[in-house]
Amino acid sequence: MKRNAQIILVSISILFSLVQAIFFGEYHFLDITECLVATLIAWIVGWQYDKLRLFAKERKKASKIIKN
């Protein structure tokens, strides 16, 4: 299973948090917590998306085998 969506979503989450910290110039504990929660959610959503793509590919392959 490829992990493209996980990597992209987690990278976006971390980059957004870094940009937010740079623009505001300060970073508090609450901001770190929000970053961790957002990164965890991005990782889970990316994992589910990657699983969905894998199962869709397998289903397509199985339907081609059944048709032949």
Rosetta silent file (secondary structure, phi, psi, omega in degrees, C-alpha in Angstrom):
SEQUENCE: MKRNAQIILVSISILFSLVQAIFFGEYHFLDITECLVATLIAWIVGWQYDKLRLFAKERKKASKIIKN
SCORE:     score description
SCORE:     0.000 S_00000001
   1 L     0.000  127.366  176.196    0.000    0.000    0.000 S_00000001
   2 L   -74.270  153.061 -178.596    1.367    3.368   -0.989 S_00000001
   3 L  -118.427   34.881 -177.506    1.362    6.071    1.650 S_00000001
   4 H   -62.160  -48.106 -177.107    1.155    9.102   -0.621 S_00000001
   5 H   -64.533  -39.323  178.559   -1.949   10.628    0.968 S_00000001
   6 H   -60.896  -47.973 -177.749   -0.579   10.162    4.490 S_00000001
   7 H   -63.499  -44.128 -178.222    2.679   11.891    3.643 S_00000001
   8 H   -65.693  -47.924 -177.531    0.989   14.759    1.814 S_00000001
   9 H   -66.517  -40.629  178.322   -1.655   15.441    4.477 S_00000001
  10 H   -66.558  -39.703  177.947    0.786   15.251    7.383 S_00000001
  11 H   -62.984  -42.604  177.752    3.199   17.543    5.520 S_00000001
  12 H   -62.012  -43.160 -179.524    0.428   20.073    4.895 S_00000001
  13 H   -62.239  -45.228 -179.461   -0.573   19.962    8.555 S_00000001
  14 H   -68.681  -42.409  178.833    2.976   20.523    9.788 S_00000001
  15 H   -62.613  -40.707  178.043    3.694   23.239    7.213 S_00000001
  16 H   -61.547  -42.533  179.365    0.505   25.080    8.146 S_00000001
  17 H   -65.484  -39.760  178.080    1.487   25.008   11.816 S_00000001
  18 H   -65.918  -42.678  178.561    4.999   26.275   11.019 S_00000001
  19 H   -63.452  -41.428  178.296    3.678   29.094    8.836 S_00000001
  20 H   -61.443  -42.395  179.459    1.222   30.036   11.564 S_00000001
  21 H   -66.421  -38.022 -179.382    4.049   30.149   14.126 S_00000001
  22 H   -68.427  -43.192 -178.445    6.236   32.251   11.824 S_00000001
  23 H   -67.704  -39.497 -178.730    3.499   34.798   11.079 S_00000001
  24 H   -85.058  -19.131  174.673    2.438   35.232   14.697 S_00000001
  25 L    78.899   -2.298  177.979    5.999   35.098   15.992 S_00000001
  26 L  -143.623  154.549 -176.130    5.186   33.073   19.105 S_00000001
  27 L  -137.682  120.097 -177.427    4.247   29.501   19.792 S_00000001
  28 L  -104.845  171.183  179.063    2.387   28.359   22.901 S_00000001
  29 H   -59.757  -38.562  179.885    1.660   24.946   24.375 S_00000001
  30 H   -63.487  -36.476  177.755   -1.894   25.107   23.035 S_00000001
  31 H   -65.855  -38.966  177.402   -0.546   25.635   19.522 S_00000001
  32 H   -64.874  -41.611  178.211    1.654   22.556   19.858 S_00000001
  33 H   -62.960  -44.253  178.131   -1.338   20.536   21.028 S_00000001
  34 H   -61.904  -39.447  178.505   -3.424   21.767   18.095 S_00000001
  35 H   -63.081  -43.690  179.245   -0.614   20.854   15.715 S_00000001
  36 H   -64.561  -42.486  179.107   -0.382   17.340   17.125 S_00000001
  37 H   -65.262  -44.663  179.224   -4.140   16.810   16.940 S_00000001
  38 H   -63.263  -39.223  178.763   -4.304   18.161   13.374 S_00000001
  39 H   -67.320  -40.070  177.104   -1.370   15.970   12.353 S_00000001
  40 H   -63.293  -44.393  178.591   -2.977   12.901   13.916 S_00000001
  41 H   -63.977  -42.258  178.130   -6.254   13.578   12.114 S_00000001
  42 H   -61.922  -40.040  179.083   -4.389   14.152    8.827 S_00000001
  43 H   -64.587  -43.852 -179.144   -2.511   10.866    9.293 S_00000001
  44 H   -66.499  -44.126  178.897   -5.730    8.912    9.957 S_00000001
  45 H   -63.659  -42.827  177.525   -7.574   10.480    7.017 S_00000001
  46 H   -63.113  -38.936  178.378   -4.603    9.831    4.726 S_00000001
  47 H   -63.829  -44.023  178.788   -4.396    6.232    5.924 S_00000001
  48 H   -64.501  -40.212  178.993   -8.099    5.681    5.209 S_00000001
  49 H   -64.719  -42.908  178.307   -7.747    7.267    1.763 S_00000001
  50 H   -63.725  -39.746  176.577   -4.756    5.073    0.917 S_00000001
  51 H   -63.194  -42.134  179.393   -6.666    1.982    2.051 S_00000001
  52 H   -60.567  -43.806  179.066   -9.629    3.003   -0.081 S_00000001
  53 H   -65.020  -38.966  178.445   -7.444    3.387   -3.156 S_00000001
  54 H   -63.606  -46.733 -179.549   -5.828   -0.006   -2.529 S_00000001
  55 H   -66.915  -34.225  177.095   -9.181   -1.764   -2.163 S_00000001
  56 H   -65.568  -40.798  178.294  -10.553   -0.001   -5.244 S_00000001
  57 H   -64.904  -43.083  178.656   -7.563   -1.195   -7.264 S_00000001
  58 H   -64.636  -39.459  179.838   -7.991   -4.756   -5.988 S_00000001
  59 H   -66.032  -40.575  178.387  -11.721   -4.690   -6.730 S_00000001
  60 H   -63.286  -41.485  178.808  -11.088   -3.443  -10.262 S_00000001
  61 H   -65.002  -40.871  179.977   -8.526   -6.181  -10.814 S_00000001
  62 H   -67.285  -37.661 -179.952  -10.926   -8.830   -9.466 S_00000001
  63 H   -68.892  -32.543  175.552  -13.780   -7.626  -11.661 S_00000001
  64 H   -67.015  -38.306  179.482  -11.533   -7.882  -14.745 S_00000001
  65 H   -66.864  -40.596 -179.169  -10.636  -11.454  -13.793 S_00000001
  66 H   -67.164  -38.711 -179.351  -14.300  -12.383  -13.299 S_00000001
  67 H   -67.480  -31.521 -178.841  -15.309  -10.885  -16.661 S_00000001
  68 L   -85.840    0.000    0.000  -12.625  -12.888  -18.489 S_00000001
